[in-house]
Each structure stands twice: as C-alpha cells, then as structure tokens.
Amino acid sequence: MDILGIDHVEFYVGDARQSAFFLCTAFGFHVVGHGGPEVFGSAQTGLDAQRTLLLSHGDSRVLLTSALNSAHPADGYVSRHGDGVAVIAFAVPDAAACYEQAVAAGARSVEPPRVGKNPQGTVTTAVVGGFGDVVHRFVQREGTAFWPGVIEPQEPAPHRESDLVRAIDHAAFCVPAGELEDTVDYYRRVFGFKLIFEEYVEVGSQGMYSQVVQSGSGTATFTIIQPDMSRDRGQIDDFLTWHGGPGVQHLALSTDDIVAAVRTFSDRGAGFAVTPGAYYDVLGDRIGATDLPVERLRPLGILVDRDHWGQMYQIFSKSMHIRRTYFWELIERHGARTFGTSNIPALYAAKERELADVRDSVELGAAGLR
C-alpha cells in the first residue's frame, strides 16, 4: 500500500476549545481551521453534531473534535476512554484504491470513499478500522484545501516564535496481553507495514513487549506495546485500565531543537518527565561523545540513545489527561532511523516515577469513586 505519511491525527475530546487552548498555550500549536454548526461570514460547514478545530505546528496537523449530541461517535468514545486519539489519517495518492485494498485484506469498513470540493481543491477520504476504537482515514489531496465541507480555514493568531515542532515522528499503541502479535500482523497484512524493531523492556519488577512497524515508505511508524502478565502490574496495565481498553498512548513530535522546545514548552506550562542525575553520570560510557552537550541535556531531563545510523534525543511529557493516559513525546534525530535499546527503559522508568505518585487517585477516578 502506498502510504505517503501521516496526514493528520484526530482526537475526540470533551471540549475542543479547551483542548485547543492547552495545546496552543503549552505546545505552540495554532488554530488554522474550524468546523461546526456556526456560520462564519459566508462559510458554513453544516456539522450539526460536532465541533472540530484544526491545529497545526510545523507540518503536524491535529483535529480536535467534540460531540454536540449523543449521535456523534465522539460522545461514546469520550465516555469510554476520556479524551484521546480516535483517528490516524494516512496521506495516500488514491484513497479509493487504498480503501478497497484494505477491506479486501480484512479491514473493517467504517466509511466508504467520499469526495469534498471547493475552489481551493478536492479531497477524497475513506475510513477503515485500525485497532480497538482507533480507525484510519485515507486522505487523497488535489490542491490546497484541507477538507472541503468539513473544515473551513481561518487565519492563525499572530505569533512571533518560529516553529519548534517539525512533524509527527511516530505513535505508540498499548494493547492487552496476548494481542501484540495479532495487531502487528494486522498492520503488516492490511497496510503493508514492515516489522523494523522489537524489544523486551524491563522497568524494575515490570515488563513489556514492544514491536515497531513502519510503512513501506518509512513515513508512518507505530510502536505497539503489550504488558508482561508474568511480572508486576505496571504502566501499560494502568493505561489499559484507565483508558478502558487498547488505545494510543502517545504521539511523538519531531523537532530540530529539542533543548529549545523543552525550555519553551516548560515555560508555557507543559511538564516533562524527570531524569535522575545518575543517568548522565554514565552516559559517556554508554553512548560515547554526544552531538549535544550533556550540560544542556541534564537540567532538562532529555535522554540520549543511538541506533546503527546515528543519535536520537527524547523526552516524555507529563500527562495532563484526567485519567493520566495520553501524553506527548519530543524527539530530535541525528541520523537515527529507528529506536535505541537504552532509552526505552529510561523513558518508561521516568513515566513510572510520575505515575507512582498519582496511581491510587487515578484508579479511584477511573472507577467513578472520586
């Protein structure tokens, strides 16, 4: 299947405007389009059941959709999972052909091909099932329109800063124990992805299995994780419980200056995982010389790793989700194409330290007891 990249990601949220305010304030996104029942000048999208905002930062595009009545799927999604990723859209040269190919390979049809047109261009979309409640939208573009009849463009608010985010680097999925192999097989069979990396990760007395699949073009990458049920309960188990089943745990945003991005986003109110100083004391023995000076990384908690092709710099954000499920990652690649073997345990150890302080309260909240 000819997948050109991730076109956009759509979150289903309880309040699109509130979610947009946080992403714009903390992570530097900009609202560049809208859809809903309101009339803006001569433009009306006619979306009576939803309100959707289009945000962008660099080449990354995010839709935030909240339901206006119980008929819209966002209503049920948010009830089951809270705010979260519901759609990962693929840019493709022929949406109808990709849809037919996916359905023939066993994908569930969610929405057959449909075409939207306006003077700025033509967009063809089609939707098939992914995993859990996450679906995939094929998007074929001709012209500059984002989504005629659904999203009307708007001028972003003036801002002085240059973009600190370049694009969506990868997504991470959590699936229940026993479903990893089937999920990986599904993406290989239906979408033509290839297995490029796998690892068993230990964090203290916890364990998790991880496999990474990537589109043939190398432009869409998914890390798929399942817990090791023979070990102690950990954060992947927590996600599956608090989220109410499998789902997208995080999206990674690529950046060309992770130090500036972490500093800027921290100043704006985004929190990031804390890394113990001991990690940096042995970094030289493990990595050797780093492209970025360690004294710039240590105060910010940025981690370093390498693969066969180069180095990578990563950090997880703290979750602002009421259920402590979804969070963001920042990643700066210096030639690295996959993932290193040391950062994953360190990243998840940092996330475990964060969750250990809130686990009891989140358990009660997810159960409706608080």
GROMACS .gro file of C-alpha atoms in nm:
model
  370
    1MET     CA    1   0.000   0.000   0.000
    2ASP     CA    2   0.138   0.339  -0.099
    3ILE     CA    3   0.126   0.544   0.223
    4LEU     CA    4   0.289   0.885   0.182
    5GLY     CA    5   0.286   0.975   0.551
    6ILE     CA    6   0.062   1.074   0.841
    7ASP     CA    7  -0.174   1.339   0.706
    8HIS     CA    8  -0.327   1.431   1.041
    9VAL     CA    9  -0.440   1.289   1.374
   10GLU     CA   10  -0.788   1.343   1.516
   11PHE     CA   11  -0.862   1.349   1.888
   12TYR     CA   12  -1.211   1.302   2.027
   13VAL     CA   13  -1.237   1.532   2.328
   14GLY     CA   14  -1.496   1.659   2.570
   15ASP     CA   15  -1.432   2.025   2.485
   16ALA     CA   16  -1.248   2.109   2.162
   17ARG     CA   17  -1.194   2.473   2.254
   18GLN     CA   18  -1.048   2.392   2.594
   19SER     CA   19  -0.816   2.128   2.445
   20ALA     CA   20  -0.706   2.371   2.174
   21PHE     CA   21  -0.629   2.636   2.434
   22PHE     CA   22  -0.393   2.397   2.615
   23LEU     CA   23  -0.213   2.279   2.300
   24CYS     CA   24  -0.174   2.633   2.171
   25THR     CA   25  -0.058   2.770   2.505
   26ALA     CA   26   0.174   2.489   2.614
   27PHE     CA   27   0.297   2.333   2.288
   28GLY     CA   28   0.280   2.621   2.042
   29PHE     CA   29   0.007   2.489   1.812
   30HIS     CA   30  -0.208   2.734   1.614
   31VAL     CA   31  -0.576   2.709   1.525
   32VAL     CA   32  -0.593   2.726   1.145
   33GLY     CA   33  -0.941   2.590   1.070
   34HIS     CA   34  -1.280   2.510   1.220
   35GLY     CA   35  -1.594   2.310   1.156
   36GLY     CA   36  -1.928   2.314   1.333
   37PRO     CA   37  -2.282   2.450   1.324
   38GLU     CA   38  -2.184   2.815   1.347
   39VAL     CA   39  -2.187   3.045   1.043
   40PHE     CA   40  -1.862   3.235   0.981
   41GLY     CA   41  -1.921   3.502   0.718
   42SER     CA   42  -2.033   3.319   0.406
   43ALA     CA   43  -1.885   2.987   0.518
   44GLN     CA   44  -2.089   2.721   0.694
   45THR     CA   45  -1.971   2.365   0.738
   46GLY     CA   46  -2.311   2.236   0.847
   47LEU     CA   47  -2.168   1.998   1.108
   48ASP     CA   48  -2.463   1.997   1.346
   49ALA     CA   49  -2.339   1.704   1.556
   50GLN     CA   50  -1.981   1.815   1.620
   51ARG     CA   51  -1.740   2.100   1.671
   52THR     CA   52  -1.394   2.048   1.521
   53LEU     CA   53  -1.084   2.267   1.536
   54LEU     CA   54  -0.781   2.218   1.310
   55LEU     CA   55  -0.446   2.291   1.473
   56SER     CA   56  -0.102   2.294   1.318
   57HIS     CA   57   0.259   2.327   1.428
   58GLY     CA   58   0.520   2.285   1.160
   59ASP     CA   59   0.396   2.006   0.934
   60SER     CA   60   0.197   1.833   1.210
   61ARG     CA   61  -0.180   1.871   1.190
   62VAL     CA   62  -0.423   1.783   1.469
   63LEU     CA   63  -0.803   1.780   1.465
   64LEU     CA   64  -0.987   1.824   1.794
   65THR     CA   65  -1.349   1.707   1.773
   66SER     CA   66  -1.614   1.726   2.043
   67ALA     CA   67  -1.965   1.588   2.007
   68LEU     CA   68  -2.265   1.821   2.023
   69ASN     CA   69  -2.513   1.536   2.063
   70SER     CA   70  -2.511   1.168   2.153
   71ALA     CA   71  -2.533   1.057   1.788
   72HIS     CA   72  -2.175   1.157   1.710
   73PRO     CA   73  -1.915   0.883   1.775
   74ALA     CA   74  -1.703   1.124   1.981
   75ASP     CA   75  -1.971   1.115   2.251
   76GLY     CA   76  -1.938   0.741   2.309
   77TYR     CA   77  -1.560   0.748   2.267
   78VAL     CA   78  -1.511   1.013   2.536
   79SER     CA   79  -1.749   0.829   2.769
   80ARG     CA   80  -1.545   0.509   2.733
   81HIS     CA   81  -1.193   0.647   2.714
   82GLY     CA   82  -1.184   1.015   2.801
   83ASP     CA   83  -1.004   1.247   2.558
   84GLY     CA   84  -0.785   1.052   2.317
   85VAL     CA   85  -0.671   0.972   1.965
   86ALA     CA   86  -0.957   0.830   1.759
   87VAL     CA   87  -0.826   0.869   1.402
   88ILE     CA   88  -0.480   0.844   1.248
   89ALA     CA   89  -0.504   0.962   0.887
   90PHE     CA   90  -0.273   0.843   0.610
   91ALA     CA   91  -0.184   1.062   0.312
   92VAL     CA   92  -0.223   0.846   0.001
   93PRO     CA   93  -0.225   0.901  -0.378
   94ASP     CA   94  -0.554   0.711  -0.427
   95ALA     CA   95  -0.791   0.691  -0.129
   96ALA     CA   96  -1.049   0.473  -0.303
   97ALA     CA   97  -0.790   0.217  -0.412
   98CYS     CA   98  -0.635   0.203  -0.064
   99TYR     CA   99  -0.980   0.157   0.089
  100GLU     CA  100  -1.064  -0.130  -0.145
  101GLN     CA  101  -0.725  -0.292  -0.085
  102ALA     CA  102  -0.758  -0.266   0.294
  103VAL     CA  103  -1.112  -0.406   0.302
  104ALA     CA  104  -1.010  -0.692   0.072
  105ALA     CA  105  -0.727  -0.771   0.317
  106GLY     CA  106  -0.970  -0.796   0.608
  107ALA     CA  107  -1.009  -0.439   0.737
  108ARG     CA  108  -1.348  -0.331   0.869
  109SER     CA  109  -1.518  -0.070   0.650
  110VAL     CA  110  -1.608   0.239   0.854
  111GLU     CA  111  -1.681   0.494   0.580
  112PRO     CA  112  -1.661   0.435   0.203
  113PRO     CA  113  -1.487   0.691  -0.019
  114ARG     CA  114  -1.640   1.037  -0.035
  115VAL     CA  115  -1.528   1.349  -0.217
  116GLY     CA  116  -1.527   1.711  -0.100
  117LYS     CA  117  -1.462   2.000  -0.336
  118ASN     CA  118  -1.423   2.375  -0.319
  119PRO     CA  119  -1.232   2.631  -0.531
  120GLN     CA  120  -0.912   2.551  -0.341
  121GLY     CA  121  -0.912   2.181  -0.425
  122THR     CA  122  -1.056   1.833  -0.399
  123VAL     CA  123  -1.013   1.592  -0.109
  124THR     CA  124  -1.115   1.225  -0.117
  125THR     CA  125  -1.142   1.037   0.213
  126ALA     CA  126  -1.228   0.683   0.322
  127VAL     CA  127  -1.208   0.518   0.665
  128VAL     CA  128  -1.127   0.164   0.781
  129GLY     CA  129  -1.078   0.006   1.122
  130GLY     CA  130  -0.742   0.002   1.295
  131PHE     CA  131  -0.716  -0.143   1.645
  132GLY     CA  132  -0.950  -0.101   1.940
  133ASP     CA  133  -1.160   0.212   1.880
  134VAL     CA  134  -0.890   0.374   1.664
  135VAL     CA  135  -0.959   0.399   1.290
  136HIS     CA  136  -0.754   0.506   0.989
  137ARG     CA  137  -0.862   0.766   0.736
  138PHE     CA  138  -0.715   0.760   0.385
  139VAL     CA  139  -0.674   1.115   0.253
  140GLN     CA  140  -0.610   1.199  -0.113
  141ARG     CA  141  -0.545   1.567  -0.186
  142GLU     CA  142  -0.559   1.772  -0.504
  143GLY     CA  143  -0.500   2.141  -0.435
  144THR     CA  144  -0.458   2.327  -0.108
  145ALA     CA  145  -0.794   2.268   0.064
  146PHE     CA  146  -0.772   2.075   0.392
  147TRP     CA  147  -1.121   1.920   0.397
  148PRO     CA  148  -1.398   2.092   0.196
  149GLY     CA  149  -1.737   2.080   0.363
  150VAL     CA  150  -1.588   1.984   0.698
  151ILE     CA  151  -1.313   2.234   0.785
  152GLU     CA  152  -1.315   2.600   0.689
  153PRO     CA  153  -0.971   2.765   0.705
  154GLN     CA  154  -0.903   3.060   0.932
  155GLU     CA  155  -0.606   3.286   0.983
  156PRO     CA  156  -0.397   3.184   1.285
  157ALA     CA  157  -0.346   3.432   1.565
  158PRO     CA  158  -0.028   3.641   1.521
  159HIS     CA  159   0.280   3.486   1.682
  160ARG     CA  160   0.644   3.583   1.690
  161GLU     CA  161   0.811   3.249   1.751
  162SER     CA  162   0.937   3.013   1.482
  163ASP     CA  163   0.802   2.659   1.478
  164LEU     CA  164   0.973   2.427   1.725
  165VAL     CA  165   0.792   2.114   1.602
  166ARG     CA  166   0.855   1.969   1.258
  167ALA     CA  167   0.614   1.675   1.216
  168ILE     CA  168   0.464   1.364   1.378
  169ASP     CA  169   0.752   1.117   1.413
  170HIS     CA  170   0.563   0.811   1.540
  171ALA     CA  171   0.271   0.690   1.751
  172ALA     CA  172   0.270   0.437   2.036
  173PHE     CA  173  -0.018   0.194   2.091
  174CYS     CA  174  -0.097  -0.007   2.405
  175VAL     CA  175  -0.276  -0.340   2.355
  176PRO     CA  176  -0.380  -0.609   2.605
  177ALA     CA  177  -0.156  -0.906   2.676
  178GLY     CA  178  -0.181  -1.163   2.401
  179GLU     CA  179  -0.282  -0.914   2.129
  180LEU     CA  180   0.059  -0.782   2.022
  181GLU     CA  181   0.130  -1.040   1.752
  182ASP     CA  182  -0.221  -1.016   1.604
  183THR     CA  183  -0.206  -0.636   1.596
  184VAL     CA  184   0.135  -0.634   1.428
  185ASP     CA  185   0.013  -0.895   1.177
  186TYR     CA  186  -0.293  -0.680   1.102
  187TYR     CA  187  -0.082  -0.375   1.011
  188ARG     CA  188   0.152  -0.586   0.800
  189ARG     CA  189  -0.129  -0.762   0.616
  190VAL     CA  190  -0.376  -0.475   0.570
  191PHE     CA  191  -0.148  -0.171   0.530
  192GLY     CA  192   0.176  -0.328   0.410
  193PHE     CA  193   0.380  -0.224   0.716
  194LYS     CA  194   0.709  -0.395   0.799
  195LEU     CA  195   0.843  -0.503   1.137
  196ILE     CA  196   1.159  -0.296   1.194
  197PHE     CA  197   1.235  -0.329   1.566
  198GLU     CA  198   1.135  -0.537   1.868
  199GLU     CA  199   1.241  -0.540   2.229
  200TYR     CA  200   1.152  -0.668   2.573
  201VAL     CA  201   1.161  -0.382   2.822
  202GLU     CA  202   1.212  -0.421   3.198
  203VAL     CA  203   1.134  -0.139   3.440
  204GLY     CA  204   1.203  -0.264   3.791
  205SER     CA  205   0.972  -0.560   3.852
  206GLN     CA  206   0.756  -0.475   3.550
  207GLY     CA  207   0.794  -0.592   3.193
  208MET     CA  208   0.653  -0.515   2.849
  209TYR     CA  209   0.691  -0.643   2.495
  210SER     CA  210   0.739  -0.387   2.217
  211GLN     CA  211   0.737  -0.420   1.839
  212VAL     CA  212   0.771  -0.135   1.588
  213VAL     CA  213   0.606  -0.143   1.245
  214GLN     CA  214   0.664   0.104   0.964
  215SER     CA  215   0.504   0.179   0.628
  216GLY     CA  216   0.693   0.082   0.315
  217SER     CA  217   0.775   0.448   0.253
  218GLY     CA  218   0.918   0.483   0.604
  219THR     CA  219   0.690   0.781   0.672
  220ALA     CA  220   0.446   0.623   0.920
  221THR     CA  221   0.579   0.441   1.227
  222PHE     CA  222   0.387   0.273   1.509
  223THR     CA  223   0.528   0.129   1.832
  224ILE     CA  224   0.296  -0.140   1.968
  225ILE     CA  225   0.329  -0.246   2.332
  226GLN     CA  226   0.171  -0.515   2.549
  227PRO     CA  227   0.230  -0.585   2.920
  228ASP     CA  228   0.406  -0.895   3.050
  229MET     CA  229   0.142  -1.052   3.272
  230SER     CA  230   0.401  -1.269   3.448
  231ARG     CA  231   0.554  -0.956   3.604
  232ASP     CA  232   0.414  -0.696   3.842
  233ARG     CA  233   0.138  -0.466   3.725
  234GLY     CA  234   0.281  -0.157   3.554
  235GLN     CA  235   0.202   0.149   3.349
  236ILE     CA  236   0.084  -0.041   3.039
  237ASP     CA  237  -0.167  -0.225   3.258
  238ASP     CA  238  -0.262   0.113   3.406
  239PHE     CA  239  -0.320   0.260   3.061
  240LEU     CA  240  -0.542  -0.029   2.953
  241THR     CA  241  -0.748   0.001   3.272
  242TRP     CA  242  -0.773   0.380   3.285
  243HIS     CA  243  -0.829   0.418   2.911
  244GLY     CA  244  -1.081   0.136   2.903
  245GLY     CA  245  -0.902  -0.089   2.654
  246PRO     CA  246  -0.638  -0.055   2.381
  247GLY     CA  247  -0.551   0.289   2.250
  248VAL     CA  248  -0.288   0.544   2.152
  249GLN     CA  249  -0.060   0.610   2.448
  250HIS     CA  250   0.141   0.892   2.294
  251LEU     CA  251   0.237   1.076   1.979
  252ALA     CA  252   0.598   1.177   1.922
  253LEU     CA  253   0.666   1.517   1.766
  254SER     CA  254   0.995   1.559   1.583
  255THR     CA  255   1.196   1.874   1.642
  256ASP     CA  256   1.520   2.021   1.514
  257ASP     CA  257   1.599   2.178   1.854
  258ILE     CA  258   1.478   1.968   2.144
  259VAL     CA  259   1.656   2.183   2.401
  260ALA     CA  260   1.475   2.498   2.288
  261ALA     CA  261   1.146   2.308   2.257
  262VAL     CA  262   1.160   2.167   2.611
  263ARG     CA  263   1.262   2.502   2.758
  264THR     CA  264   0.991   2.692   2.571
  265PHE     CA  265   0.711   2.444   2.634
  266SER     CA  266   0.809   2.413   3.002
  267ASP     CA  267   0.792   2.790   3.040
  268ARG     CA  268   0.444   2.779   2.885
  269GLY     CA  269   0.314   2.523   3.134
  270ALA     CA  270   0.392   2.183   2.982
  271GLY     CA  271   0.551   1.941   3.227
  272PHE     CA  272   0.816   1.685   3.135
  273ALA     CA  273   0.945   1.365   3.291
  274VAL     CA  274   1.231   1.396   3.541
  275THR     CA  275   1.554   1.203   3.482
  276PRO     CA  276   1.789   1.121   3.775
  277GLY     CA  277   2.134   1.275   3.762
  278ALA     CA  278   2.292   0.929   3.774
  279TYR     CA  279   2.168   0.868   3.418
  280TYR     CA  280   2.405   1.137   3.289
  281ASP     CA  281   2.698   1.025   3.506
  282VAL     CA  282   2.733   0.707   3.298
  283LEU     CA  283   2.609   0.846   2.967
  284GLY     CA  284   2.957   0.884   2.819
  285ASP     CA  285   3.040   0.518   2.887
  286ARG     CA  286   2.719   0.405   2.718
  287ILE     CA  287   2.691   0.645   2.421
  288GLY     CA  288   3.036   0.797   2.385
  289ALA     CA  289   3.055   1.155   2.262
  290THR     CA  290   2.712   1.314   2.220
  291ASP     CA  291   2.627   1.561   1.947
  292LEU     CA  292   2.451   1.783   2.202
  293PRO     CA  293   2.646   1.881   2.515
  294VAL     CA  294   2.541   1.683   2.822
  295GLU     CA  295   2.535   2.001   3.031
  296ARG     CA  296   2.246   2.124   2.814
  297LEU     CA  297   2.056   1.796   2.843
  298ARG     CA  298   2.091   1.723   3.216
  299PRO     CA  299   1.888   2.019   3.355
  300LEU     CA  300   1.600   1.940   3.119
  301GLY     CA  301   1.593   1.561   3.160
  302ILE     CA  302   1.649   1.489   2.789
  303LEU     CA  303   1.760   1.132   2.715
  304VAL     CA  304   2.015   1.018   2.455
  305ASP     CA  305   2.040   0.697   2.256
  306ARG     CA  306   2.167   0.569   1.921
  307ASP     CA  307   2.096   0.313   1.654
  308HIS     CA  308   2.313   0.197   1.364
  309TRP     CA  309   2.267   0.527   1.180
  310GLY     CA  310   2.303   0.795   1.445
  311GLN     CA  311   2.187   0.950   1.770
  312MET     CA  312   1.843   1.047   1.899
  313TYR     CA  313   1.729   1.273   2.182
  314GLN     CA  314   1.395   1.205   2.353
  315ILE     CA  315   1.172   1.312   2.639
  316PHE     CA  316   0.817   1.227   2.751
  317SER     CA  317   0.579   1.498   2.865
  318LYS     CA  318   0.380   1.457   3.183
  319SER     CA  319   0.021   1.363   3.114
  320MET     CA  320  -0.234   1.642   3.155
  321HIS     CA  321  -0.514   1.391   3.094
  322ILE     CA  322  -0.753   1.347   3.387
  323ARG     CA  323  -0.705   0.969   3.356
  324ARG     CA  324  -0.325   1.005   3.316
  325THR     CA  325  -0.336   0.808   2.991
  326TYR     CA  326  -0.232   1.011   2.686
  327PHE     CA  327   0.091   1.215   2.674
  328TRP     CA  328   0.335   1.362   2.418
  329GLU     CA  329   0.694   1.285   2.328
  330LEU     CA  330   0.956   1.512   2.173
  331ILE     CA  331   1.230   1.356   1.962
  332GLU     CA  332   1.528   1.501   1.776
  333ARG     CA  333   1.703   1.262   1.539
  334HIS     CA  334   2.064   1.300   1.431
  335GLY     CA  335   2.065   1.036   1.159
  336ALA     CA  336   1.888   0.773   1.373
  337ARG     CA  337   1.614   0.590   1.184
  338THR     CA  338   1.471   0.351   1.444
  339PHE     CA  339   1.498   0.337   1.824
  340GLY     CA  340   1.783   0.265   2.061
  341THR     CA  341   1.789  -0.014   2.316
  342SER     CA  342   1.865   0.202   2.621
  343ASN     CA  343   1.624   0.494   2.600
  344ILE     CA  344   1.305   0.289   2.609
  345PRO     CA  345   1.365   0.154   2.963
  346ALA     CA  346   1.480   0.500   3.075
  347LEU     CA  347   1.175   0.671   2.920
  348TYR     CA  348   0.934   0.430   3.083
  349ALA     CA  349   1.119   0.442   3.414
  350ALA     CA  350   1.068   0.820   3.411
  351LYS     CA  351   0.699   0.772   3.332
  352GLU     CA  352   0.672   0.515   3.613
  353ARG     CA  353   0.810   0.767   3.863
  354GLU     CA  354   0.542   1.014   3.754
  355LEU     CA  355   0.258   0.762   3.772
  356ALA     CA  356   0.362   0.616   4.108
  357ASP     CA  357   0.259   0.941   4.275
  358VAL     CA  358  -0.090   0.950   4.123
  359ARG     CA  359  -0.179   0.582   4.072
  360ASP     CA  360  -0.420   0.549   4.365
  361SER     CA  361  -0.613   0.867   4.286
  362VAL     CA  362  -0.641   0.782   3.916
  363GLU     CA  363  -0.764   0.430   3.998
  364LEU     CA  364  -1.042   0.579   4.209
  365GLY     CA  365  -1.124   0.843   3.949
  366ALA     CA  366  -1.141   0.592   3.664
  367ALA     CA  367  -1.376   0.382   3.874
  368GLY     CA  368  -1.601   0.684   3.930
  369LEU     CA  369  -1.527   0.695   4.303
  370ARG     CA  370  -1.377   1.045   4.309
   0.00000   0.00000   0.00000
